[in-house]
PDB file of C-alpha atoms and ligand atoms in Angstrom:
ATOM      1  CA  MET A   1      30.860  19.199   1.596  1.00 96.00           C
ATOM      2  CA  LYS A   2      31.108  22.890   0.934  1.00 98.00           C
ATOM      3  CA  THR A   3      30.413  25.607   3.514  1.00 98.00           C
ATOM      4  CA  ASN A   4      26.855  26.226   2.320  1.00 97.00           C
ATOM      5  CA  GLU A   5      26.029  22.543   2.526  1.00 98.00           C
ATOM      6  CA  ILE A   6      27.370  22.326   6.072  1.00 98.00           C
ATOM      7  CA  TYR A   7      25.372  25.320   7.078  1.00 98.00           C
ATOM      8  CA  LYS A   8      22.196  23.966   5.400  1.00 97.00           C
ATOM      9  CA  LEU A   9      22.610  20.610   7.161  1.00 98.00           C
ATOM     10  CA  ALA A  10      22.836  22.403  10.547  1.00 98.00           C
ATOM     11  CA  VAL A  11      19.643  24.380   9.840  1.00 97.00           C
ATOM     12  CA  GLN A  12      17.866  21.264   8.690  1.00 97.00           C
ATOM     13  CA  MET A  13      18.932  19.311  11.852  1.00 98.00           C
ATOM     14  CA  GLY A  14      17.877  22.311  14.012  1.00 98.00           C
ATOM     15  CA  ILE A  15      14.410  22.334  12.352  1.00 97.00           C
ATOM     16  CA  GLU A  16      13.957  18.549  12.861  1.00 97.00           C
ATOM     17  CA  ALA A  17      14.786  18.905  16.614  1.00 97.00           C
ATOM     18  CA  ASP A  18      12.706  22.053  17.116  1.00 97.00           C
ATOM     19  CA  PHE A  19      10.142  22.179  19.922  1.00 95.00           C
ATOM     20  CA  ARG A  20       7.648  23.607  17.489  1.00 94.00           C
ATOM     21  CA  GLY A  21       7.807  20.514  15.266  1.00 95.00           C
ATOM     22  CA  LYS A  22       8.587  20.644  11.591  1.00 95.00           C
ATOM     23  CA  GLU A  23       5.032  21.843  10.872  1.00 96.00           C
ATOM     24  CA  GLY A  24       5.231  24.562  13.427  1.00 95.00           C
ATOM     25  CA  VAL A  25       8.533  25.804  11.883  1.00 97.00           C
ATOM     26  CA  ALA A  26       6.971  25.639   8.402  1.00 97.00           C
ATOM     27  CA  ARG A  27       4.056  27.792   9.622  1.00 96.00           C
ATOM     28  CA  PHE A  28       6.500  30.290  11.144  1.00 95.00           C
ATOM     29  CA  LEU A  29       8.409  30.568   7.808  1.00 96.00           C
ATOM     30  CA  LYS A  30       5.219  30.825   5.806  1.00 97.00           C
ATOM     31  CA  ARG A  31       4.141  33.848   7.836  1.00 95.00           C
ATOM     32  CA  LYS A  32       7.518  35.492   7.272  1.00 94.00           C
ATOM     33  CA  ASN A  33       7.209  34.928   3.517  1.00 96.00           C
ATOM     34  CA  LYS A  34       3.688  36.340   3.484  1.00 96.00           C
ATOM     35  CA  LYS A  35       4.818  39.422   5.304  1.00 95.00           C
ATOM     36  CA  TYR A  36       7.726  39.864   2.933  1.00 96.00           C
ATOM     37  CA  GLU A  37       5.341  39.670  -0.042  1.00 96.00           C
ATOM     38  CA  LYS A  38       3.254  42.474   1.334  1.00 96.00           C
ATOM     39  CA  LEU A  39       6.170  44.840   1.706  1.00 96.00           C
ATOM     40  CA  ALA A  40       6.756  47.813  -0.648  1.00 96.00           C
ATOM     41  CA  ASN A  41       9.787  47.501  -2.913  1.00 94.00           C
ATOM     42  CA  LYS A  42      11.935  49.792  -0.794  1.00 93.00           C
ATOM     43  CA  GLU A  43      11.154  47.793   2.325  1.00 95.00           C
ATOM     44  CA  LYS A  44      11.910  44.563   0.467  1.00 95.00           C
ATOM     45  CA  GLU A  45      15.417  45.783  -0.192  1.00 94.00           C
ATOM     46  CA  GLU A  46      16.053  46.241   3.550  1.00 91.00           C
ATOM     47  CA  PHE A  47      14.423  42.955   4.491  1.00 92.00           C
ATOM     48  CA  ASP A  48      16.762  40.239   5.729  1.00 91.00           C
ATOM     49  CA  LYS A  49      16.159  37.575   2.999  1.00 92.00           C
ATOM     50  CA  ASP A  50      17.795  34.834   5.102  1.00 92.00           C
ATOM     51  CA  ALA A  51      14.626  35.014   7.194  1.00 93.00           C
ATOM     52  CA  LEU A  52      12.579  33.593   4.317  1.00 95.00           C
ATOM     53  CA  GLY A  53      14.140  30.126   4.666  1.00 94.00           C
ATOM     54  CA  ASN A  54      16.036  30.015   7.914  1.00 96.00           C
ATOM     55  CA  PRO A  55      14.043  30.077  11.197  1.00 97.00           C
ATOM     56  CA  PHE A  56      17.319  30.604  13.145  1.00 97.00           C
ATOM     57  CA  LEU A  57      18.579  34.087  12.330  1.00 96.00           C
ATOM     58  CA  ASP A  58      21.392  33.671  14.877  1.00 96.00           C
ATOM     59  CA  SER A  59      22.862  30.894  12.694  1.00 98.00           C
ATOM     60  CA  ARG A  60      24.531  32.335   9.624  1.00 97.00           C
ATOM     61  CA  ILE A  61      27.144  32.150   6.915  1.00 98.00           C
ATOM     62  CA  LEU A  62      29.390  35.124   7.817  1.00 98.00           C
ATOM     63  CA  ASN A  63      32.182  34.908   5.282  1.00 98.00           C
ATOM     64  CA  ILE A  64      33.045  32.748   2.310  1.00 98.00           C
ATOM     65  CA  ALA A  65      36.653  33.429   1.422  1.00 98.00           C
ATOM     66  CA  GLU A  66      36.971  30.404  -0.822  1.00 98.00           C
ATOM     67  CA  ASP A  67      34.108  28.166  -1.768  1.00 98.00           C
ATOM     68  CA  LYS A  68      36.034  24.883  -1.514  1.00 97.00           C
ATOM     69  CA  GLU A  69      35.567  21.339  -0.357  1.00 98.00           C
ATOM     70  CA  ILE A  70      35.765  21.401   3.508  1.00 98.00           C
ATOM     71  CA  LYS A  71      38.078  18.796   4.967  1.00 98.00           C
ATOM     72  CA  LYS A  72      39.314  20.277   8.183  1.00 98.00           C
ATOM     73  CA  ILE A  73      37.393  22.643  10.493  1.00 98.00           C
ATOM     74  CA  MET A  74      38.049  24.542  13.754  1.00 98.00           C
ATOM     75  CA  VAL A  75      35.075  24.725  16.008  1.00 98.00           C
ATOM     76  CA  GLY A  76      34.653  26.806  19.173  1.00 98.00           C
ATOM     77  CA  ILE A  77      31.989  28.144  21.530  1.00 98.00           C
ATOM     78  CA  ASP A  78      33.188  31.709  21.129  1.00 98.00           C
ATOM     79  CA  ILE A  79      35.241  32.628  18.112  1.00 98.00           C
ATOM     80  CA  GLU A  80      37.174  35.925  18.286  1.00 98.00           C
ATOM     81  CA  PRO A  81      40.099  37.177  16.218  1.00 98.00           C
ATOM     82  CA  ALA A  82      42.420  35.269  18.583  1.00 98.00           C
ATOM     83  CA  GLU A  83      40.912  31.941  17.481  1.00 98.00           C
ATOM     84  CA  LEU A  84      41.369  32.932  13.839  1.00 98.00           C
ATOM     85  CA  LEU A  85      45.061  33.543  14.513  1.00 98.00           C
ATOM     86  CA  LEU A  86      45.185  30.175  16.262  1.00 98.00           C
ATOM     87  CA  ALA A  87      43.587  28.545  13.162  1.00 98.00           C
ATOM     88  CA  LYS A  88      46.266  30.201  10.995  1.00 98.00           C
ATOM     89  CA  GLU A  89      48.959  28.619  13.272  1.00 98.00           C
ATOM     90  CA  VAL A  90      47.338  25.180  13.110  1.00 98.00           C
ATOM     91  CA  GLY A  91      47.154  25.455   9.362  1.00 97.00           C
ATOM     92  CA  ASN A  92      44.948  24.000   6.547  1.00 98.00           C
ATOM     93  CA  ILE A  93      41.709  24.947   8.272  1.00 98.00           C
ATOM     94  CA  ASP A  94      39.023  25.176   5.583  1.00 98.00           C
ATOM     95  CA  LEU A  95      36.198  26.465   7.800  1.00 98.00           C
ATOM     96  CA  ILE A  96      35.768  27.992  11.263  1.00 98.00           C
ATOM     97  CA  ILE A  97      32.455  27.462  13.169  1.00 98.00           C
ATOM     98  CA  SER A  98      31.506  29.627  16.064  1.00 98.00           C
ATOM     99  CA  HIS A  99      28.649  28.528  18.340  1.00 98.00           C
ATOM    100  CA  HIS A 100      27.812  31.885  19.750  1.00 97.00           C
ATOM    101  CA  PRO A 101      26.399  34.280  17.183  1.00 97.00           C
ATOM    102  CA  LEU A 102      28.612  36.825  15.446  1.00 97.00           C
ATOM    103  CA  GLY A 103      27.929  39.551  12.877  1.00 97.00           C
ATOM    104  CA  LYS A 104      24.388  39.667  11.632  1.00 95.00           C
ATOM    105  CA  GLY A 105      23.707  36.464  13.586  1.00 96.00           C
ATOM    106  CA  LEU A 106      24.344  38.441  16.749  1.00 95.00           C
ATOM    107  CA  ALA A 107      22.411  41.499  15.605  1.00 92.00           C
ATOM    108  CA  HIS A 108      19.353  39.202  15.012  1.00 91.00           C
ATOM    109  CA  LEU A 109      19.702  37.166  18.179  1.00 91.00           C
ATOM    110  CA  ALA A 110      16.436  38.404  19.641  1.00 90.00           C
ATOM    111  CA  GLU A 111      14.532  37.119  16.631  1.00 87.00           C
ATOM    112  CA  VAL A 112      14.923  33.455  17.585  1.00 90.00           C
ATOM    113  CA  MET A 113      13.436  34.128  21.073  1.00 92.00           C
ATOM    114  CA  ASP A 114       9.896  33.793  19.728  1.00 90.00           C
ATOM    115  CA  LEU A 115      10.580  30.049  19.918  1.00 92.00           C
ATOM    116  CA  GLN A 116      10.444  30.323  23.694  1.00 93.00           C
ATOM    117  CA  CYS A 117       6.733  31.252  23.544  1.00 94.00           C
ATOM    118  CA  ASP A 118       5.996  27.950  21.849  1.00 94.00           C
ATOM    119  CA  VAL A 119       8.213  26.063  24.285  1.00 93.00           C
ATOM    120  CA  LEU A 120       6.468  27.603  27.274  1.00 94.00           C
ATOM    121  CA  ASN A 121       3.077  26.922  25.698  1.00 94.00           C
ATOM    122  CA  ARG A 122       4.054  23.292  25.233  1.00 94.00           C
ATOM    123  CA  TYR A 123       4.648  23.103  28.987  1.00 94.00           C
ATOM    124  CA  GLY A 124       1.147  24.618  29.698  1.00 95.00           C
ATOM    125  CA  VAL A 125       1.762  28.384  29.964  1.00 96.00           C
ATOM    126  CA  PRO A 126      -1.068  30.045  28.006  1.00 96.00           C
ATOM    127  CA  ILE A 127       0.276  31.455  24.694  1.00 96.00           C
ATOM    128  CA  ASN A 128      -1.001  34.980  25.383  1.00 96.00           C
ATOM    129  CA  ILE A 129       0.846  35.137  28.685  1.00 96.00           C
ATOM    130  CA  ALA A 130       4.082  33.721  27.171  1.00 95.00           C
ATOM    131  CA  GLU A 131       3.859  36.154  24.244  1.00 94.00           C
ATOM    132  CA  GLY A 132       3.009  39.163  26.411  1.00 94.00           C
ATOM    133  CA  LEU A 133       5.934  38.622  28.795  1.00 92.00           C
ATOM    134  CA  MET A 134       8.392  37.560  26.109  1.00 93.00           C
ATOM    135  CA  LYS A 135       7.658  40.472  23.867  1.00 92.00           C
ATOM    136  CA  GLN A 136       9.057  42.917  26.504  1.00 91.00           C
ATOM    137  CA  ARG A 137      12.130  40.685  27.000  1.00 92.00           C
ATOM    138  CA  ILE A 138      12.747  40.240  23.269  1.00 93.00           C
ATOM    139  CA  SER A 139      12.922  43.964  22.737  1.00 92.00           C
ATOM    140  CA  GLU A 140      15.301  44.258  25.761  1.00 90.00           C
ATOM    141  CA  VAL A 141      17.614  41.685  24.227  1.00 91.00           C
ATOM    142  CA  ALA A 142      17.487  43.395  20.819  1.00 92.00           C
ATOM    143  CA  ARG A 143      18.570  46.685  22.396  1.00 94.00           C
ATOM    144  CA  GLY A 144      21.167  44.859  24.450  1.00 91.00           C
ATOM    145  CA  VAL A 145      23.024  43.378  21.439  1.00 92.00           C
ATOM    146  CA  ASN A 146      22.584  46.554  19.358  1.00 92.00           C
ATOM    147  CA  GLY A 147      25.637  48.194  20.845  1.00 90.00           C
ATOM    148  CA  ALA A 148      28.043  45.309  20.185  1.00 93.00           C
ATOM    149  CA  ASN A 149      30.913  45.371  17.723  1.00 94.00           C
ATOM    150  CA  HIS A 150      29.092  42.788  15.586  1.00 96.00           C
ATOM    151  CA  GLN A 151      31.582  42.569  12.722  1.00 97.00           C
ATOM    152  CA  ARG A 152      34.893  42.392  14.595  1.00 98.00           C
ATOM    153  CA  THR A 153      35.514  38.697  14.137  1.00 98.00           C
ATOM    154  CA  VAL A 154      33.893  38.698  10.692  1.00 98.00           C
ATOM    155  CA  ASP A 155      36.309  41.440   9.608  1.00 98.00           C
ATOM    156  CA  ALA A 156      39.227  39.390  10.940  1.00 98.00           C
ATOM    157  CA  ALA A 157      38.065  36.390   8.920  1.00 98.00           C
ATOM    158  CA  LYS A 158      37.935  38.582   5.843  1.00 98.00           C
ATOM    159  CA  ILE A 159      41.468  39.791   6.377  1.00 98.00           C
ATOM    160  CA  LEU A 160      42.811  36.285   7.086  1.00 98.00           C
ATOM    161  CA  LYS A 161      40.658  34.805   4.340  1.00 98.00           C
ATOM    162  CA  PHE A 162      38.820  32.249   6.444  1.00 98.00           C
ATOM    163  CA  ASN A 163      35.407  30.741   5.772  1.00 98.00           C
ATOM    164  CA  LEU A 164      33.315  31.493   8.867  1.00 98.00           C
ATOM    165  CA  ILE A 165      29.828  30.520   9.994  1.00 98.00           C
ATOM    166  CA  CYS A 166      27.998  30.603  13.340  1.00 98.00           C
ATOM    167  CA  LEU A 167      25.483  27.981  14.461  1.00 98.00           C
ATOM    168  CA  HIS A 168      23.617  28.992  17.603  1.00 97.00           C
ATOM    169  CA  THR A 169      19.980  27.963  17.949  1.00 97.00           C
ATOM    170  CA  ALA A 170      20.374  25.365  15.238  1.00 98.00           C
ATOM    171  CA  CYS A 171      22.686  23.532  17.648  1.00 98.00           C
ATOM    172  CA  ASP A 172      20.944  24.456  20.947  1.00 97.00           C
ATOM    173  CA  ASN A 173      17.825  22.783  19.599  1.00 97.00           C
ATOM    174  CA  LEU A 174      19.813  19.577  19.331  1.00 98.00           C
ATOM    175  CA  ALA A 175      20.898  19.808  22.950  1.00 98.00           C
ATOM    176  CA  ALA A 176      17.314  20.627  24.052  1.00 97.00           C
ATOM    177  CA  ARG A 177      15.943  17.555  22.199  1.00 97.00           C
ATOM    178  CA  PHE A 178      18.673  15.315  23.606  1.00 97.00           C
ATOM    179  CA  LEU A 179      17.978  16.382  27.216  1.00 97.00           C
ATOM    180  CA  ARG A 180      14.249  16.139  26.687  1.00 96.00           C
ATOM    181  CA  GLU A 181      14.529  12.520  25.530  1.00 96.00           C
ATOM    182  CA  LYS A 182      16.830  11.790  28.505  1.00 95.00           C
ATOM    183  CA  ILE A 183      14.678  13.388  31.155  1.00 95.00           C
ATOM    184  CA  GLU A 184      11.013  13.832  30.205  1.00 89.00           C
ATOM    185  CA  ASN A 185       8.541  11.030  30.956  1.00 79.00           C
ATOM    186  CA  LYS A 186      11.161   9.120  33.010  1.00 87.00           C
ATOM    187  CA  ASN A 187       9.462   9.681  36.330  1.00 89.00           C
ATOM    188  CA  VAL A 188      12.469  11.456  37.845  1.00 96.00           C
ATOM    189  CA  GLU A 189      11.398  11.864  41.450  1.00 97.00           C
ATOM    190  CA  ARG A 190      13.889  14.055  43.266  1.00 98.00           C
ATOM    191  CA  ILE A 191      16.285  16.815  42.227  1.00 98.00           C
ATOM    192  CA  GLU A 192      19.167  14.464  43.262  1.00 98.00           C
ATOM    193  CA  ASP A 193      17.910  11.868  40.830  1.00 98.00           C
ATOM    194  CA  LEU A 194      17.766  14.511  38.032  1.00 98.00           C
ATOM    195  CA  MET A 195      21.324  15.498  38.940  1.00 98.00           C
ATOM    196  CA  GLU A 196      22.420  11.864  38.639  1.00 97.00           C
ATOM    197  CA  ILE A 197      21.009  11.713  35.066  1.00 97.00           C
ATOM    198  CA  LEU A 198      22.759  14.927  34.076  1.00 97.00           C
ATOM    199  CA  LYS A 199      26.093  13.935  35.597  1.00 97.00           C
ATOM    200  CA  GLU A 200      26.119  10.807  33.425  1.00 96.00           C
ATOM    201  CA  ILE A 201      26.246  12.917  30.270  1.00 98.00           C
ATOM    202  CA  PRO A 202      29.958  13.103  29.255  1.00 98.00           C
ATOM    203  CA  GLU A 203      30.030  16.849  28.516  1.00 98.00           C
ATOM    204  CA  TYR A 204      28.770  17.550  32.121  1.00 98.00           C
ATOM    205  CA  LYS A 205      31.067  14.938  33.575  1.00 98.00           C
ATOM    206  CA  GLU A 206      33.968  16.718  31.926  1.00 97.00           C
ATOM    207  CA  ALA A 207      32.704  20.122  33.054  1.00 98.00           C
ATOM    208  CA  ALA A 208      32.372  18.873  36.617  1.00 97.00           C
ATOM    209  CA  LYS A 209      36.152  18.152  36.636  1.00 97.00           C
ATOM    210  CA  ILE A 210      36.902  21.872  36.381  1.00 97.00           C
ATOM    211  CA  GLY A 211      34.072  22.868  38.789  1.00 97.00           C
ATOM    212  CA  ALA A 212      31.551  23.787  36.120  1.00 97.00           C
ATOM    213  CA  GLY A 213      29.280  20.762  36.318  1.00 96.00           C
ATOM    214  CA  PRO A 214      25.491  20.712  36.885  1.00 98.00           C
ATOM    215  CA  LYS A 215      24.341  22.620  39.971  1.00 97.00           C
ATOM    216  CA  VAL A 216      21.105  23.116  41.887  1.00 98.00           C
ATOM    217  CA  TYR A 217      20.572  26.941  41.914  1.00 97.00           C
ATOM    218  CA  VAL A 218      17.126  26.885  43.491  1.00 98.00           C
ATOM    219  CA  GLY A 219      15.797  24.106  45.677  1.00 98.00           C
ATOM    220  CA  SER A 220      17.744  21.151  47.058  1.00 97.00           C
ATOM    221  CA  GLY A 221      18.521  17.557  46.214  1.00 98.00           C
ATOM    222  CA  ASP A 222      15.733  16.368  48.466  1.00 98.00           C
ATOM    223  CA  ASN A 223      13.096  18.340  46.667  1.00 98.00           C
ATOM    224  CA  ARG A 224      10.638  16.547  44.410  1.00 98.00           C
ATOM    225  CA  CYS A 225      10.987  17.565  40.778  1.00 98.00           C
ATOM    226  CA  GLY A 226       7.296  17.719  39.849  1.00 96.00           C
ATOM    227  CA  LYS A 227       6.859  18.528  36.177  1.00 96.00           C
ATOM    228  CA  ILE A 228      10.325  19.181  34.645  1.00 96.00           C
ATOM    229  CA  ALA A 229      10.579  21.806  31.878  1.00 95.00           C
ATOM    230  CA  LEU A 230      13.492  22.013  29.453  1.00 94.00           C
ATOM    231  CA  SER A 231      12.472  25.545  28.745  1.00 91.00           C
ATOM    232  CA  GLU A 232      15.814  27.267  29.054  1.00 92.00           C
ATOM    233  CA  ILE A 233      18.146  25.290  26.848  1.00 93.00           C
ATOM    234  CA  THR A 234      17.235  26.835  23.510  1.00 93.00           C
ATOM    235  CA  GLY A 235      15.664  30.025  22.142  1.00 90.00           C
ATOM    236  CA  GLY A 236      18.464  32.558  22.100  1.00 89.00           C
ATOM    237  CA  THR A 237      18.985  33.660  25.676  1.00 90.00           C
ATOM    238  CA  GLU A 238      17.166  33.970  29.014  1.00 87.00           C
ATOM    239  CA  GLY A 239      13.445  34.745  28.861  1.00 89.00           C
ATOM    240  CA  SER A 240      11.477  37.014  31.150  1.00 89.00           C
ATOM    241  CA  PRO A 241      11.971  36.687  34.903  1.00 92.00           C
ATOM    242  CA  LYS A 242       8.245  37.298  35.392  1.00 92.00           C
ATOM    243  CA  LEU A 243       7.540  34.027  33.693  1.00 94.00           C
ATOM    244  CA  TYR A 244       8.367  31.816  36.688  1.00 95.00           C
ATOM    245  CA  GLU A 245       5.220  32.668  38.525  1.00 96.00           C
ATOM    246  CA  LYS A 246       3.181  31.808  35.423  1.00 96.00           C
ATOM    247  CA  MET A 247       5.164  28.608  34.967  1.00 96.00           C
ATOM    248  CA  ALA A 248       4.379  27.554  38.547  1.00 97.00           C
ATOM    249  CA  GLN A 249       0.703  28.258  37.861  1.00 97.00           C
ATOM    250  CA  ALA A 250       0.975  26.067  34.730  1.00 97.00           C
ATOM    251  CA  GLY A 251       2.250  23.179  36.922  1.00 97.00           C
ATOM    252  CA  ILE A 252       5.964  23.307  36.268  1.00 97.00           C
ATOM    253  CA  GLY A 253       8.013  22.204  39.273  1.00 97.00           C
ATOM    254  CA  THR A 254      11.509  22.212  37.995  1.00 97.00           C
ATOM    255  CA  VAL A 255      13.377  24.069  35.261  1.00 96.00           C
ATOM    256  CA  VAL A 256      16.582  22.825  33.688  1.00 97.00           C
ATOM    257  CA  GLY A 257      18.599  25.611  32.103  1.00 95.00           C
ATOM    258  CA  MET A 258      22.059  26.465  30.811  1.00 94.00           C
ATOM    259  CA  HIS A 259      22.625  29.598  32.937  1.00 93.00           C
ATOM    260  CA  ILE A 260      20.577  32.005  35.015  1.00 93.00           C
ATOM    261  CA  SER A 261      20.848  35.600  36.218  1.00 94.00           C
ATOM    262  CA  GLU A 262      20.411  36.637  39.829  1.00 96.00           C
ATOM    263  CA  GLU A 263      17.061  38.394  38.980  1.00 95.00           C
ATOM    264  CA  HIS A 264      15.737  35.198  37.347  1.00 96.00           C
ATOM    265  CA  LYS A 265      16.944  33.124  40.233  1.00 96.00           C
ATOM    266  CA  LYS A 266      15.055  35.301  42.820  1.00 97.00           C
ATOM    267  CA  GLU A 267      11.825  35.126  40.830  1.00 96.00           C
ATOM    268  CA  ALA A 268      12.106  31.337  40.525  1.00 97.00           C
ATOM    269  CA  GLU A 269      12.660  31.123  44.333  1.00 97.00           C
ATOM    270  CA  ALA A 270       9.606  33.278  44.943  1.00 97.00           C
ATOM    271  CA  ALA A 271       7.604  30.986  42.658  1.00 97.00           C
ATOM    272  CA  ASN A 272       8.922  27.850  44.425  1.00 97.00           C
ATOM    273  CA  ILE A 273      10.327  26.498  41.155  1.00 97.00           C
ATOM    274  CA  ASN A 274      13.437  24.345  41.455  1.00 98.00           C
ATOM    275  CA  VAL A 275      16.212  25.419  39.086  1.00 97.00           C
ATOM    276  CA  VAL A 276      18.899  23.007  37.923  1.00 98.00           C
ATOM    277  CA  ILE A 277      21.661  24.637  35.899  1.00 97.00           C
ATOM    278  CA  ALA A 278      23.180  22.044  33.683  1.00 97.00           C
ATOM    279  CA  GLY A 279      26.082  24.334  32.712  1.00 96.00           C
ATOM    280  CA  HIS A 280      26.528  26.860  29.988  1.00 96.00           C
ATOM    281  CA  ILE A 281      29.580  25.901  27.882  1.00 98.00           C
ATOM    282  CA  SER A 282      29.010  22.183  28.555  1.00 98.00           C
ATOM    283  CA  SER A 283      25.393  22.451  27.270  1.00 98.00           C
ATOM    284  CA  ASP A 284      26.569  24.432  24.289  1.00 98.00           C
ATOM    285  CA  SER A 285      29.166  21.706  23.630  1.00 98.00           C
ATOM    286  CA  LEU A 286      26.491  18.989  23.802  1.00 98.00           C
ATOM    287  CA  GLY A 287      24.404  20.612  21.014  1.00 98.00           C
ATOM    288  CA  VAL A 288      27.435  21.398  18.847  1.00 98.00           C
ATOM    289  CA  ASN A 289      28.727  17.818  19.293  1.00 98.00           C
ATOM    290  CA  LEU A 290      25.479  16.313  18.101  1.00 98.00           C
ATOM    291  CA  PHE A 291      25.948  18.292  14.873  1.00 98.00           C
ATOM    292  CA  LEU A 292      29.703  17.698  14.529  1.00 98.00           C
ATOM    293  CA  ASP A 293      29.121  13.921  14.718  1.00 98.00           C
ATOM    294  CA  GLU A 294      27.296  14.215  11.362  1.00 98.00           C
ATOM    295  CA  LEU A 295      30.247  16.114   9.846  1.00 98.00           C
ATOM    296  CA  GLU A 296      32.720  13.607  11.155  1.00 98.00           C
ATOM    297  CA  LYS A 297      30.695  10.772   9.542  1.00 98.00           C
ATOM    298  CA  LYS A 298      31.262  12.573   6.269  1.00 97.00           C
ATOM    299  CA  GLY A 299      35.017  12.493   6.829  1.00 97.00           C
ATOM    300  CA  ILE A 300      35.607  16.037   8.043  1.00 98.00           C
ATOM    301  CA  GLU A 301      38.384  16.466  10.601  1.00 98.00           C
ATOM    302  CA  ILE A 302      37.481  18.567  13.676  1.00 98.00           C
ATOM    303  CA  ILE A 303      39.817  20.725  15.815  1.00 98.00           C
ATOM    304  CA  PRO A 304      37.854  21.770  18.934  1.00 98.00           C
ATOM    305  CA  CYS A 305      38.795  25.105  20.552  1.00 98.00           C
ATOM    306  CA  SER A 306      37.464  27.924  22.783  1.00 98.00           C
ATOM    307  CA  GLY A 307      35.722  25.811  25.417  1.00 98.00           C
ATOM    308  CA  LEU A 308      34.240  23.163  23.167  1.00 98.00           C
ATOM    309  CA  ILE A 309      34.263  19.841  25.053  1.00 98.00           C
ATOM    310  CA  ARG A 310      34.311  17.477  22.143  1.00 98.00           C
ATOM    311  CA  VAL A 311      32.502  14.172  22.684  1.00 98.00           C
ATOM    312  CA  LYS A 312      31.615  11.760  19.885  1.00 97.00           C
ATOM    313  CA  ARG A 313      28.456   9.699  19.899  1.00 96.00           C
TER     314      ARG A 313
HETATM  315 FE1  LIG B 401      25.651  29.691  24.900  1.00 55.92          FE
END
């Protein structure tokens, strides 16, 4: 497989696992294409053409130094110039994959957050409310990443002549589907039962050994779960804190997420929603692993680094 094929496989798998369904993603892309067609020529030049076929703009090809057959890859949750130097030391690395977005993937992080509106709607939050509250948060995230040194690692990859891609929401979607299948419609009664299920997942088991396992942030083990929503595993980054009240009104009792800010936690508490934090890097690892299994089946050797807890399935 070449870099482009690996990238395309990730996007394809991300689409298949998407909460919106394949049809929902197709509709999303169709709208993007229609909008593009309507643009004036000058605007078309500025338009990010990746958006016409890739619904996950935080997952990108960042540098192709040599378009060769990929046999050995280094994969990490965060790739910085340090990891590139590490790859140079290891030697014979054909491609480096970062989970967290870099370069134009980072600059466009906010654009995948629209997915959260559909996820919330799936759990019963009216679409107008989800869209209204997310719109504000999406622009906040867009401004937040605007000041970053987006190209730092990409520049290092160019200097060291490494192929580099980032796969963020494409992989988070795989984690979200995996957890959904494990948890939803299983009649999980109490938070402690939910914790048991999570703790059986190898990535979380491994994270627990260093004190980063699943934790109850709001509520307690004795609490009943009610309706569980996997609404904070994929879709870029945290949504609006104002959503918890609306989620409670929509009948959600428990939210399972990767991480949560203090402000979000307080709002969840006020809305009486239980919050179980499965773990950030461990949840990221879960999604990346589900993709890497496919690469390994094709004979690609994987060197995990930068927090990636590699588990094969
Ligand atoms: Fe992450």
